[in-house]
mmCIF file of C-alpha atoms in Angstrom:
data_model
loop_
_atom_site.group_PDB
_atom_site.id
_atom_site.type_symbol
_atom_site.label_atom_id
_atom_site.label_comp_id
_atom_site.label_asym_id
_atom_site.label_seq_id
_atom_site.Cartn_x
_atom_site.Cartn_y
_atom_site.Cartn_z
ATOM 1 C CA MET A 170 -31.413 13.883 -11.919
ATOM 2 C CA LYS A 171 -32.062 17.585 -12.461
ATOM 3 C CA ILE A 172 -28.876 19.668 -12.240
ATOM 4 C CA PRO A 173 -29.050 23.559 -12.692
ATOM 5 C CA PHE A 174 -26.114 25.339 -14.214
ATOM 6 C CA SER A 175 -25.192 28.013 -11.651
ATOM 7 C CA PRO A 176 -27.497 28.515 -8.611
ATOM 8 C CA PRO A 177 -26.414 31.102 -6.015
ATOM 9 C CA TYR A 178 -24.731 29.976 -2.811
ATOM 10 C CA ILE A 179 -27.139 30.937 -0.097
ATOM 11 C CA ASP A 180 -26.631 29.573 3.437
ATOM 12 C CA GLU A 181 -27.807 30.745 6.787
ATOM 13 C CA ALA A 182 -24.902 33.148 7.127
ATOM 14 C CA VAL A 183 -26.102 34.945 3.938
ATOM 15 C CA ILE A 184 -29.683 35.030 5.091
ATOM 16 C CA ASN A 185 -28.745 36.289 8.556
ATOM 17 C CA GLU A 186 -26.617 39.082 7.054
ATOM 18 C CA VAL A 187 -29.443 40.229 4.733
ATOM 19 C CA VAL A 188 -32.034 40.087 7.543
ATOM 20 C CA ASP A 189 -29.689 42.182 9.704
ATOM 21 C CA SER A 190 -29.635 44.789 6.966
ATOM 22 C CA LEU A 191 -33.415 44.734 6.670
ATOM 23 C CA ARG A 192 -33.873 45.077 10.392
ATOM 24 C CA SER A 193 -31.370 47.841 10.688
ATOM 25 C CA GLY A 194 -33.701 50.220 8.965
ATOM 26 C CA TRP A 195 -30.997 51.077 6.449
ATOM 27 C CA ILE A 196 -30.938 49.204 3.176
ATOM 28 C CA THR A 197 -29.240 51.542 0.562
ATOM 29 C CA SER A 198 -25.484 52.502 0.539
ATOM 30 C CA GLY A 199 -24.152 52.405 4.152
ATOM 31 C CA PRO A 200 -22.017 50.469 6.552
ATOM 32 C CA LYS A 201 -22.296 47.020 4.940
ATOM 33 C CA VAL A 202 -21.089 48.386 1.549
ATOM 34 C CA LYS A 203 -18.100 49.848 3.347
ATOM 35 C CA SER A 204 -17.425 46.532 5.130
ATOM 36 C CA LEU A 205 -17.595 44.681 1.766
ATOM 37 C CA GLU A 206 -15.162 47.086 0.238
ATOM 38 C CA GLU A 207 -12.722 46.427 3.075
ATOM 39 C CA GLU A 208 -13.064 42.704 2.814
ATOM 40 C CA ILE A 209 -12.437 42.659 -0.902
ATOM 41 C CA LYS A 210 -9.526 45.125 -0.442
ATOM 42 C CA THR A 211 -7.878 42.759 2.113
ATOM 43 C CA PHE A 212 -8.657 39.626 0.119
ATOM 44 C CA SER A 213 -7.380 40.979 -3.214
ATOM 45 C CA GLY A 214 -4.514 43.189 -2.037
ATOM 46 C CA ALA A 215 -5.896 46.132 -3.946
ATOM 47 C CA LYS A 216 -4.984 49.624 -2.630
ATOM 48 C CA GLU A 217 -8.628 50.825 -2.648
ATOM 49 C CA VAL A 218 -11.974 49.148 -3.527
ATOM 50 C CA LEU A 219 -15.200 50.901 -4.533
ATOM 51 C CA CYS A 220 -18.429 48.763 -4.846
ATOM 52 C CA VAL A 221 -20.909 49.748 -7.483
ATOM 53 C CA ASN A 222 -24.162 48.303 -8.898
ATOM 54 C CA SER A 223 -22.538 46.371 -11.820
ATOM 55 C CA TRP A 224 -19.300 45.600 -13.537
ATOM 56 C CA THR A 225 -20.579 47.473 -16.611
ATOM 57 C CA SER A 226 -21.403 50.702 -14.864
ATOM 58 C CA GLY A 227 -18.076 50.566 -13.051
ATOM 59 C CA ALA A 228 -16.213 50.211 -16.339
ATOM 60 C CA ILE A 229 -18.102 53.043 -17.941
ATOM 61 C CA MET A 230 -17.325 55.320 -15.031
ATOM 62 C CA MET A 231 -13.593 54.539 -15.103
ATOM 63 C CA LEU A 232 -13.295 55.059 -18.856
ATOM 64 C CA ARG A 233 -15.081 58.402 -18.512
ATOM 65 C CA TRP A 234 -12.754 59.320 -15.676
ATOM 66 C CA LEU A 235 -9.874 58.498 -17.950
ATOM 67 C CA GLY A 236 -11.364 61.040 -20.450
ATOM 68 C CA VAL A 237 -11.963 58.868 -23.493
ATOM 69 C CA LYS A 238 -13.954 60.536 -26.302
ATOM 70 C CA GLU A 239 -15.065 59.978 -29.842
ATOM 71 C CA GLY A 240 -12.225 58.786 -31.957
ATOM 72 C CA ASP A 241 -10.340 57.172 -29.060
ATOM 73 C CA GLU A 242 -9.729 53.483 -28.965
ATOM 74 C CA VAL A 243 -9.789 50.802 -26.341
ATOM 75 C CA ILE A 244 -8.409 47.368 -27.037
ATOM 76 C CA VAL A 245 -10.636 44.483 -25.919
ATOM 77 C CA PRO A 246 -10.732 40.715 -26.801
ATOM 78 C CA ALA A 247 -13.184 39.521 -29.424
ATOM 79 C CA TYR A 248 -13.788 36.517 -27.199
ATOM 80 C CA THR A 249 -15.653 37.809 -24.102
ATOM 81 C CA TYR A 250 -19.071 38.815 -22.938
ATOM 82 C CA SER A 251 -20.571 41.874 -24.661
ATOM 83 C CA ALA A 252 -20.325 44.156 -21.545
ATOM 84 C CA THR A 253 -16.564 44.572 -22.131
ATOM 85 C CA ALA A 254 -17.153 46.367 -25.521
ATOM 86 C CA LEU A 255 -20.421 47.935 -24.632
ATOM 87 C CA ALA A 256 -18.773 49.802 -21.734
ATOM 88 C CA VAL A 257 -16.306 51.253 -24.223
ATOM 89 C CA LEU A 258 -19.114 52.425 -26.491
ATOM 90 C CA HIS A 259 -21.175 53.910 -23.642
ATOM 91 C CA ALA A 260 -18.063 55.882 -22.642
ATOM 92 C CA GLY A 261 -17.808 57.323 -26.116
ATOM 93 C CA ALA A 262 -14.831 55.426 -27.540
ATOM 94 C CA LYS A 263 -14.314 52.700 -30.121
ATOM 95 C CA PRO A 264 -13.702 49.085 -29.039
ATOM 96 C CA VAL A 265 -10.799 47.655 -31.021
ATOM 97 C CA MET A 266 -11.256 43.888 -30.973
ATOM 98 C CA VAL A 267 -8.364 41.484 -31.093
ATOM 99 C CA ASP A 268 -7.919 37.704 -31.242
ATOM 100 C CA SER A 269 -7.415 35.288 -28.318
ATOM 101 C CA GLY A 270 -4.832 32.667 -27.547
ATOM 102 C CA LYS A 271 -5.567 28.904 -27.170
ATOM 103 C CA ASN A 272 -6.067 29.451 -23.393
ATOM 104 C CA PHE A 273 -9.114 31.625 -24.134
ATOM 105 C CA ASN A 274 -7.497 34.868 -22.964
ATOM 106 C CA ILE A 275 -6.430 37.853 -25.056
ATOM 107 C CA SER A 276 -3.348 37.462 -27.279
ATOM 108 C CA VAL A 277 -0.512 39.748 -26.053
ATOM 109 C CA GLU A 278 0.902 39.858 -29.550
ATOM 110 C CA ALA A 279 -2.547 40.875 -30.972
ATOM 111 C CA ILE A 280 -2.665 43.730 -28.441
ATOM 112 C CA ARG A 281 0.738 44.998 -29.573
ATOM 113 C CA ASN A 282 -0.311 44.911 -33.247
ATOM 114 C CA ALA A 283 -3.465 46.855 -32.420
ATOM 115 C CA ILE A 284 -1.932 49.796 -30.615
ATOM 116 C CA THR A 285 -2.160 53.111 -32.408
ATOM 117 C CA PRO A 286 -1.781 56.831 -31.243
ATOM 118 C CA ARG A 287 -5.559 56.715 -30.594
ATOM 119 C CA THR A 288 -5.243 53.858 -28.013
ATOM 120 C CA LYS A 289 -6.173 55.029 -24.554
ATOM 121 C CA ALA A 290 -6.773 51.828 -22.644
ATOM 122 C CA ILE A 291 -6.503 48.095 -22.848
ATOM 123 C CA ILE A 292 -9.122 45.805 -21.206
ATOM 124 C CA PRO A 293 -7.839 42.221 -20.950
ATOM 125 C CA VAL A 294 -10.409 39.657 -19.628
ATOM 126 C CA ASP A 295 -9.647 36.711 -17.240
ATOM 127 C CA ILE A 296 -11.815 34.280 -19.102
ATOM 128 C CA ALA A 297 -13.324 31.595 -16.816
ATOM 129 C CA GLY A 298 -11.258 33.056 -13.973
ATOM 130 C CA PHE A 299 -7.746 32.242 -15.425
ATOM 131 C CA PRO A 300 -5.469 35.333 -15.366
ATOM 132 C CA CYS A 301 -4.119 37.018 -18.451
ATOM 133 C CA ASP A 302 -0.393 37.589 -19.033
ATOM 134 C CA TYR A 303 -0.170 40.772 -17.035
ATOM 135 C CA ASP A 304 3.548 41.034 -16.609
ATOM 136 C CA GLN A 305 3.819 41.166 -20.442
ATOM 137 C CA ILE A 306 0.931 43.601 -20.797
ATOM 138 C CA MET A 307 2.129 45.928 -18.102
ATOM 139 C CA SER A 308 5.667 45.809 -19.445
ATOM 140 C CA MET A 309 4.386 46.529 -22.987
ATOM 141 C CA VAL A 310 2.622 49.770 -22.032
ATOM 142 C CA GLN A 311 5.800 51.021 -20.384
ATOM 143 C CA GLU A 312 8.044 50.468 -23.488
ATOM 144 C CA PRO A 313 9.446 53.773 -24.757
ATOM 145 C CA LYS A 314 8.158 53.149 -28.308
ATOM 146 C CA ILE A 315 4.606 52.426 -26.993
ATOM 147 C CA ARG A 316 4.693 55.416 -24.660
ATOM 148 C CA GLY A 317 5.905 57.530 -27.568
ATOM 149 C CA LEU A 318 2.786 56.720 -29.481
ATOM 150 C CA PHE A 319 0.446 57.740 -26.693
ATOM 151 C CA GLN A 320 -1.366 61.059 -27.258
ATOM 152 C CA VAL A 321 -2.629 62.885 -24.352
ATOM 153 C CA THR A 322 -6.190 64.353 -24.537
ATOM 154 C CA SER A 323 -7.188 64.646 -20.832
ATOM 155 C CA ALA A 324 -5.672 65.678 -17.408
ATOM 156 C CA VAL A 325 -5.838 62.063 -16.150
ATOM 157 C CA GLN A 326 -4.045 60.755 -19.373
ATOM 158 C CA LYS A 327 -1.414 63.446 -18.911
ATOM 159 C CA LYS A 328 -0.876 62.379 -15.253
ATOM 160 C CA LEU A 329 -0.606 58.685 -16.276
ATOM 161 C CA GLY A 330 1.587 59.349 -19.370
ATOM 162 C CA ARG A 331 0.770 55.913 -21.017
ATOM 163 C CA ILE A 332 -2.028 53.529 -21.941
ATOM 164 C CA LEU A 333 -4.191 52.511 -19.077
ATOM 165 C CA VAL A 334 -4.595 48.767 -18.321
ATOM 166 C CA MET A 335 -7.914 47.915 -16.823
ATOM 167 C CA ASN A 336 -8.372 44.194 -16.023
ATOM 168 C CA ASP A 337 -11.912 42.852 -16.630
ATOM 169 C CA ALA A 338 -11.700 40.569 -13.647
ATOM 170 C CA ALA A 339 -15.381 39.720 -13.722
ATOM 171 C CA HIS A 340 -14.623 36.003 -13.329
ATOM 172 C CA SER A 341 -11.415 36.062 -11.416
ATOM 173 C CA LEU A 342 -11.966 37.080 -7.810
ATOM 174 C CA GLY A 343 -9.878 34.590 -5.883
ATOM 175 C CA ALA A 344 -7.477 33.750 -8.703
ATOM 176 C CA PHE A 345 -3.778 33.913 -8.174
ATOM 177 C CA TYR A 346 -1.572 35.889 -10.610
ATOM 178 C CA SER A 347 1.480 34.757 -8.549
ATOM 179 C CA LYS A 348 1.842 32.588 -5.505
ATOM 180 C CA LYS A 349 1.543 35.635 -3.184
ATOM 181 C CA GLN A 350 -0.704 37.894 -5.350
ATOM 182 C CA ARG A 351 -4.298 37.523 -6.202
ATOM 183 C CA THR A 352 -5.985 39.276 -9.048
ATOM 184 C CA GLY A 353 -7.149 42.685 -8.217
ATOM 185 C CA CYS A 354 -3.834 44.502 -7.796
ATOM 186 C CA GLU A 355 -1.758 43.491 -10.827
ATOM 187 C CA THR A 356 -2.999 46.357 -13.092
ATOM 188 C CA ASP A 357 -3.893 50.024 -12.840
ATOM 189 C CA ILE A 358 -7.524 49.212 -12.355
ATOM 190 C CA ALA A 359 -9.342 45.748 -11.948
ATOM 191 C CA ILE A 360 -13.108 45.323 -11.766
ATOM 192 C CA PHE A 361 -14.798 42.279 -10.282
ATOM 193 C CA SER A 362 -18.333 41.344 -11.130
ATOM 194 C CA LEU A 363 -20.601 40.369 -8.198
ATOM 195 C CA HIS A 364 -23.442 39.325 -10.445
ATOM 196 C CA ALA A 365 -25.785 36.429 -9.348
ATOM 197 C CA VAL A 366 -23.732 33.743 -11.116
ATOM 198 C CA LYS A 367 -20.282 34.849 -9.873
ATOM 199 C CA ASN A 368 -18.149 33.146 -7.257
ATOM 200 C CA VAL A 369 -19.141 35.806 -4.810
ATOM 201 C CA THR A 370 -22.421 37.644 -5.489
ATOM 202 C CA THR A 371 -24.314 40.658 -4.325
ATOM 203 C CA ALA A 372 -27.235 39.635 -6.646
ATOM 204 C CA GLU A 373 -26.044 42.546 -8.914
ATOM 205 C CA GLY A 374 -22.897 44.446 -8.352
ATOM 206 C CA GLY A 375 -19.319 45.102 -9.128
ATOM 207 C CA ALA A 376 -16.116 46.054 -7.279
ATOM 208 C CA ILE A 377 -13.614 48.496 -8.677
ATOM 209 C CA CYS A 378 -10.034 47.872 -7.482
ATOM 210 C CA LEU A 379 -7.730 50.952 -7.637
ATOM 211 C CA ASN A 380 -3.946 50.540 -8.026
ATOM 212 C CA LEU A 381 -2.877 53.624 -9.845
ATOM 213 C CA PRO A 382 0.824 54.513 -9.797
ATOM 214 C CA GLU A 383 2.250 57.745 -8.361
ATOM 215 C CA PRO A 384 1.516 60.616 -8.608
ATOM 216 C CA PHE A 385 -2.085 59.319 -8.244
ATOM 217 C CA ASN A 386 -3.376 58.986 -4.668
ATOM 218 C CA ASN A 387 -5.746 56.019 -4.604
ATOM 219 C CA GLU A 388 -7.326 57.027 -1.365
ATOM 220 C CA ASP A 389 -8.224 60.410 -2.793
ATOM 221 C CA LEU A 390 -9.360 58.817 -6.058
ATOM 222 C CA TYR A 391 -11.621 56.418 -4.060
ATOM 223 C CA LYS A 392 -13.308 59.469 -2.450
ATOM 224 C CA GLU A 393 -13.732 61.193 -5.751
ATOM 225 C CA LEU A 394 -15.181 58.138 -7.513
ATOM 226 C CA ARG A 395 -17.543 57.322 -4.576
ATOM 227 C CA MET A 396 -18.976 60.759 -5.061
ATOM 228 C CA THR A 397 -19.147 60.369 -8.836
ATOM 229 C CA SER A 398 -21.101 57.116 -8.304
ATOM 230 C CA LEU A 399 -23.691 59.117 -6.359
ATOM 231 C CA ASN A 400 -24.451 61.827 -9.008
ATOM 232 C CA CYS A 401 -21.384 63.814 -7.735
ATOM 233 C CA GLN A 402 -23.390 64.577 -4.580
ATOM 234 C CA THR A 403 -21.227 65.872 -1.751
ATOM 235 C CA LYS A 404 -23.066 63.797 0.924
ATOM 236 C CA ASP A 405 -24.401 60.342 0.584
ATOM 237 C CA ALA A 406 -27.844 59.405 1.840
ATOM 238 C CA PHE A 407 -26.451 57.884 5.040
ATOM 239 C CA SER A 408 -24.738 61.104 5.977
ATOM 240 C CA LYS A 409 -27.744 63.228 4.952
ATOM 241 C CA SER A 410 -30.067 61.122 7.146
ATOM 242 C CA LYS A 411 -28.300 62.259 10.293
ATOM 243 C CA ALA A 412 -29.900 65.105 12.296
ATOM 244 C CA GLY A 413 -28.948 68.455 10.675
ATOM 245 C CA GLY A 414 -27.123 66.864 7.860
ATOM 246 C CA TRP A 415 -29.525 67.701 5.063
ATOM 247 C CA ARG A 416 -27.540 70.264 3.039
ATOM 248 C CA TYR A 417 -25.471 69.028 0.109
ATOM 249 C CA ASP A 418 -24.172 70.196 -3.236
ATOM 250 C CA ILE A 419 -23.770 68.665 -6.716
ATOM 251 C CA VAL A 420 -20.231 69.337 -8.018
ATOM 252 C CA GLY A 421 -20.182 67.557 -11.374
ATOM 253 C CA MET A 422 -22.073 65.314 -13.808
ATOM 254 C CA GLY A 423 -21.833 61.962 -12.051
ATOM 255 C CA MET A 424 -23.593 58.679 -12.385
ATOM 256 C CA LYS A 425 -26.154 56.891 -10.096
ATOM 257 C CA ILE A 426 -24.362 53.568 -9.754
ATOM 258 C CA ASN A 427 -23.918 52.952 -5.973
ATOM 259 C CA MET A 428 -24.366 49.548 -4.395
ATOM 260 C CA ALA A 429 -27.077 49.084 -1.698
ATOM 261 C CA ASP A 430 -26.477 47.678 1.781
ATOM 262 C CA VAL A 431 -29.090 44.944 1.211
ATOM 263 C CA ASN A 432 -27.059 43.731 -1.758
ATOM 264 C CA ALA A 433 -23.753 44.167 -0.024
ATOM 265 C CA ALA A 434 -24.978 41.883 2.834
ATOM 266 C CA ILE A 435 -25.053 38.847 0.532
ATOM 267 C CA GLY A 436 -21.529 39.423 -0.636
ATOM 268 C CA LEU A 437 -20.279 40.224 2.831
ATOM 269 C CA ALA A 438 -21.410 36.923 4.217
ATOM 270 C CA GLN A 439 -20.069 35.008 1.128
ATOM 271 C CA ILE A 440 -16.562 36.565 0.992
ATOM 272 C CA ARG A 441 -16.096 35.674 4.698
ATOM 273 C CA GLU A 442 -16.590 32.064 3.681
ATOM 274 C CA TYR A 443 -14.939 32.382 0.276
ATOM 275 C CA PRO A 444 -11.618 30.508 0.962
ATOM 276 C CA SER A 445 -13.625 27.371 1.799
ATOM 277 C CA LEU A 446 -16.019 27.912 -1.093
ATOM 278 C CA LEU A 447 -13.102 28.329 -3.459
ATOM 279 C CA LYS A 448 -11.666 24.963 -2.319
ATOM 280 C CA GLU A 449 -15.009 23.382 -3.123
ATOM 281 C CA ARG A 450 -15.029 24.929 -6.666
ATOM 282 C CA LYS A 451 -11.509 23.560 -7.134
ATOM 283 C CA ARG A 452 -12.707 20.136 -5.996
ATOM 284 C CA VAL A 453 -15.398 20.146 -8.672
ATOM 285 C CA PHE A 454 -12.943 21.412 -11.392
ATOM 286 C CA GLU A 455 -10.315 18.760 -10.498
ATOM 287 C CA THR A 456 -13.037 16.036 -10.596
ATOM 288 C CA TYR A 457 -13.920 17.062 -14.173
ATOM 289 C CA ASP A 458 -10.233 17.295 -15.124
ATOM 290 C CA LYS A 459 -9.549 13.737 -13.853
ATOM 291 C CA ALA A 460 -12.498 12.451 -15.881
ATOM 292 C CA PHE A 461 -11.958 14.264 -19.127
ATOM 293 C CA THR A 462 -8.218 14.288 -19.369
ATOM 294 C CA ALA A 463 -8.447 10.595 -20.239
ATOM 295 C CA CYS A 464 -10.775 11.321 -23.218
ATOM 296 C CA ASP A 465 -8.930 11.840 -26.508
ATOM 297 C CA TRP A 466 -11.849 14.000 -27.736
ATOM 298 C CA ALA A 467 -11.680 16.510 -24.853
ATOM 299 C CA ILE A 468 -9.662 19.670 -24.361
ATOM 300 C CA THR A 469 -9.675 20.608 -20.637
ATOM 301 C CA PRO A 470 -9.456 24.209 -19.632
ATOM 302 C CA PRO A 471 -6.343 25.918 -18.059
ATOM 303 C CA SER A 472 -6.339 26.033 -14.292
ATOM 304 C CA ILE A 473 -2.663 26.304 -13.133
ATOM 305 C CA ASP A 474 0.215 27.547 -15.208
ATOM 306 C CA GLY A 475 3.434 28.345 -13.290
ATOM 307 C CA GLU A 476 2.427 30.633 -10.441
ATOM 308 C CA LYS A 477 -0.998 31.555 -12.033
ATOM 309 C CA GLU A 478 -4.084 29.697 -10.749
ATOM 310 C CA SER A 479 -7.715 30.044 -11.780
ATOM 311 C CA SER A 480 -10.636 31.101 -9.593
ATOM 312 C CA TYR A 481 -12.443 28.007 -11.003
ATOM 313 C CA HIS A 482 -15.446 30.100 -12.061
ATOM 314 C CA ILE A 483 -16.239 28.175 -15.246
ATOM 315 C CA TYR A 484 -15.192 24.766 -16.449
ATOM 316 C CA ALA A 485 -14.933 25.449 -20.162
ATOM 317 C CA LEU A 486 -14.624 22.021 -21.840
ATOM 318 C CA ARG A 487 -13.836 21.948 -25.580
ATOM 319 C CA ILE A 488 -14.699 19.105 -27.902
ATOM 320 C CA LYS A 489 -11.892 18.399 -30.437
ATOM 321 C CA ASP A 490 -12.808 18.706 -34.140
ATOM 322 C CA PHE A 491 -16.479 19.549 -33.499
ATOM 323 C CA THR A 492 -18.449 22.092 -35.605
ATOM 324 C CA GLU A 493 -20.846 24.493 -34.020
ATOM 325 C CA GLU A 494 -23.579 22.214 -35.263
ATOM 326 C CA LEU A 495 -22.190 19.147 -33.611
ATOM 327 C CA ARG A 496 -21.503 21.109 -30.344
ATOM 328 C CA ASP A 497 -25.059 22.282 -30.275
ATOM 329 C CA ARG A 498 -26.391 18.783 -30.891
ATOM 330 C CA MET A 499 -24.290 17.576 -28.045
ATOM 331 C CA ILE A 500 -25.789 20.201 -25.766
ATOM 332 C CA ASP A 501 -29.287 19.095 -26.772
ATOM 333 C CA GLU A 502 -28.368 15.547 -25.957
ATOM 334 C CA ILE A 503 -27.083 16.553 -22.553
ATOM 335 C CA ALA A 504 -30.308 18.507 -21.835
ATOM 336 C CA LYS A 505 -32.331 15.246 -22.277
ATOM 337 C CA SER A 506 -30.869 14.196 -18.891
ATOM 338 C CA GLU A 507 -31.837 17.554 -17.313
ATOM 339 C CA VAL A 508 -28.217 18.677 -16.885
ATOM 340 C CA ALA A 509 -27.907 22.404 -17.625
ATOM 341 C CA VAL A 510 -24.790 23.401 -19.481
ATOM 342 C CA ASN A 511 -23.815 26.684 -21.191
ATOM 343 C CA VAL A 512 -21.447 28.228 -23.735
ATOM 344 C CA HIS A 513 -18.835 30.926 -22.817
ATOM 345 C CA PHE A 514 -18.891 32.866 -24.995
ATOM 346 C CA ILE A 515 -20.356 33.665 -28.349
ATOM 347 C CA PRO A 516 -17.636 35.848 -29.730
ATOM 348 C CA MET A 517 -18.767 39.465 -29.967
ATOM 349 C CA PRO A 518 -18.253 39.805 -33.759
ATOM 350 C CA MET A 519 -20.856 36.945 -34.152
ATOM 351 C CA LEU A 520 -23.539 39.026 -32.436
ATOM 352 C CA SER A 521 -26.048 41.134 -34.420
ATOM 353 C CA PHE A 522 -25.173 44.486 -32.929
ATOM 354 C CA PHE A 523 -21.427 44.172 -33.378
ATOM 355 C CA LYS A 524 -21.926 42.732 -36.904
ATOM 356 C CA SER A 525 -23.833 45.914 -37.719
ATOM 357 C CA LEU A 526 -20.780 47.934 -36.622
ATOM 358 C CA GLY A 527 -18.575 46.089 -39.109
ATOM 359 C CA TYR A 528 -16.881 43.536 -36.898
ATOM 360 C CA ASP A 529 -16.311 40.142 -38.653
ATOM 361 C CA ILE A 530 -15.592 36.860 -36.930
ATOM 362 C CA LYS A 531 -13.296 35.886 -39.850
ATOM 363 C CA ASN A 532 -10.762 38.307 -38.477
ATOM 364 C CA TYR A 533 -10.591 36.423 -35.109
ATOM 365 C CA PRO A 534 -9.895 32.745 -36.032
ATOM 366 C CA GLN A 535 -8.713 31.613 -32.607
ATOM 367 C CA ALA A 536 -11.780 33.094 -30.913
ATOM 368 C CA TYR A 537 -14.037 31.158 -33.180
ATOM 369 C CA GLU A 538 -11.945 28.002 -32.709
ATOM 370 C CA ASN A 539 -12.299 28.308 -28.952
ATOM 371 C CA PHE A 540 -16.024 28.897 -29.232
ATOM 372 C CA LYS A 541 -17.184 26.297 -31.719
ATOM 373 C CA GLY A 542 -16.456 23.273 -29.549
ATOM 374 C CA GLU A 543 -16.944 24.821 -26.094
ATOM 375 C CA ILE A 544 -19.403 23.555 -23.548
ATOM 376 C CA SER A 545 -19.449 24.999 -19.990
ATOM 377 C CA LEU A 546 -20.179 22.461 -17.247
ATOM 378 C CA PRO A 547 -21.922 23.199 -13.877
ATOM 379 C CA ILE A 548 -19.338 24.163 -11.233
ATOM 380 C CA TYR A 549 -20.376 25.419 -7.762
ATOM 381 C CA PRO A 550 -19.718 24.359 -4.121
ATOM 382 C CA GLN A 551 -23.101 22.548 -3.692
ATOM 383 C CA LEU A 552 -22.323 19.805 -6.208
ATOM 384 C CA ASN A 553 -21.824 16.481 -4.505
ATOM 385 C CA ASN A 554 -19.926 13.472 -5.799
ATOM 386 C CA GLU A 555 -23.125 11.662 -6.995
ATOM 387 C CA GLN A 556 -24.128 14.656 -9.045
ATOM 388 C CA LEU A 557 -20.641 15.047 -10.523
ATOM 389 C CA ASP A 558 -20.583 11.433 -11.524
ATOM 390 C CA PHE A 559 -23.938 11.845 -13.291
ATOM 391 C CA ILE A 560 -22.755 15.009 -15.082
ATOM 392 C CA ILE A 561 -19.608 13.254 -16.288
ATOM 393 C CA ARG A 562 -21.536 10.142 -17.464
ATOM 394 C CA THR A 563 -24.088 12.330 -19.209
ATOM 395 C CA VAL A 564 -21.432 14.347 -21.039
ATOM 396 C CA LYS A 565 -19.510 11.233 -22.083
ATOM 397 C CA SER A 566 -22.690 9.513 -23.284
ATOM 398 C CA ALA A 567 -23.713 12.614 -25.198
ATOM 399 C CA TYR A 568 -20.426 12.728 -26.966
ATOM 400 C CA ASN A 569 -20.620 9.097 -27.890
ATOM 401 C CA THR A 570 -24.095 9.546 -29.220
ATOM 402 C CA ILE A 571 -23.158 12.442 -31.473
ATOM 403 C CA ALA A 572 -19.859 10.957 -32.499
ATOM 404 C CA ARG A 573 -21.472 7.592 -33.419
ATOM 405 C CA ASP A 574 -24.182 9.370 -35.517
ATOM 406 C CA SER A 575 -21.854 11.767 -37.223
ATOM 407 C CA ILE A 576 -18.914 11.724 -39.733
ATOM 408 C CA PHE A 577 -16.413 14.424 -39.013
#
């Protein structure tokens, strides 16, 4: 039985929405992008939402807006996808990597120990869709001692008066931070990814959620950033296309990172169905949990802790006491049955580029511990019970094969 890892969810509603965009004669940024922004805004509870062409470009834009420069520091987890740190580098600052907790997410204590007068922002990451400890992080940046360390070097930083917290919510659209609050409104800024493998996709894309405190005006900031995402052009293409609307101005050095309507159409159809799709993802997750909780060799991933609940984006199974080599052999064994699995993530200090910058995985022991035995299992709404049973049997059989042939 051939089972892919993460195929996109494409039904007739998605196809019809995309065809509607194609037939409209307007495929770049326009009404469907605005409709998607409103849907995500309502769903997440964010004050304003701006859709762009990727999580990465959105993060770069927001860090530039904050005014980071050479010598400034942004705290990120060592255990995440490379885009988190690459965005910091592209914006001109230095990523300060810190270790994780046992639940995969960034360690709050490690954040505290890494703050210096050069710290301008913190980017926690909701690994696999499970929210970080934002009450603690947001309280920390408000502490008088931490605020006293903060050195202002831009107008935006002066207005904020403290370290910015920008949630890398790439995985967590649909997660609950509390029973009444979904991710997207619990920090100053949150950015969702709408990449092809995410719970809601636009093929490529991202959504910036704005929740800045007073004296910021999030509606005004949305307008400013929307223009920035279009090369700081005072009129978008949709406005310029109207009769007599050709004249425009360029009022700054912006970026070209807008989302197109033809992409937004996919996400627009999906987010309207998302509550039911989310239930199906949870069904898959709970089926795995039931199967693997009984295995003394398995560490099941976090899903619900108090009022926090995952978006069920990734099922990050860990194998107790496995080395990297044993984990890799187990993946190879699973592949023999044509079940596609993955690993989330190779910690950034283990990647060649970050090694060349001086990062060393020895400084992040929990990140390595989380990684070395991790195997991500397929999790998406289309999986039926027969397929799930096959995946579970395959994983258990692979473990038994490797464990039988190995002494560890």
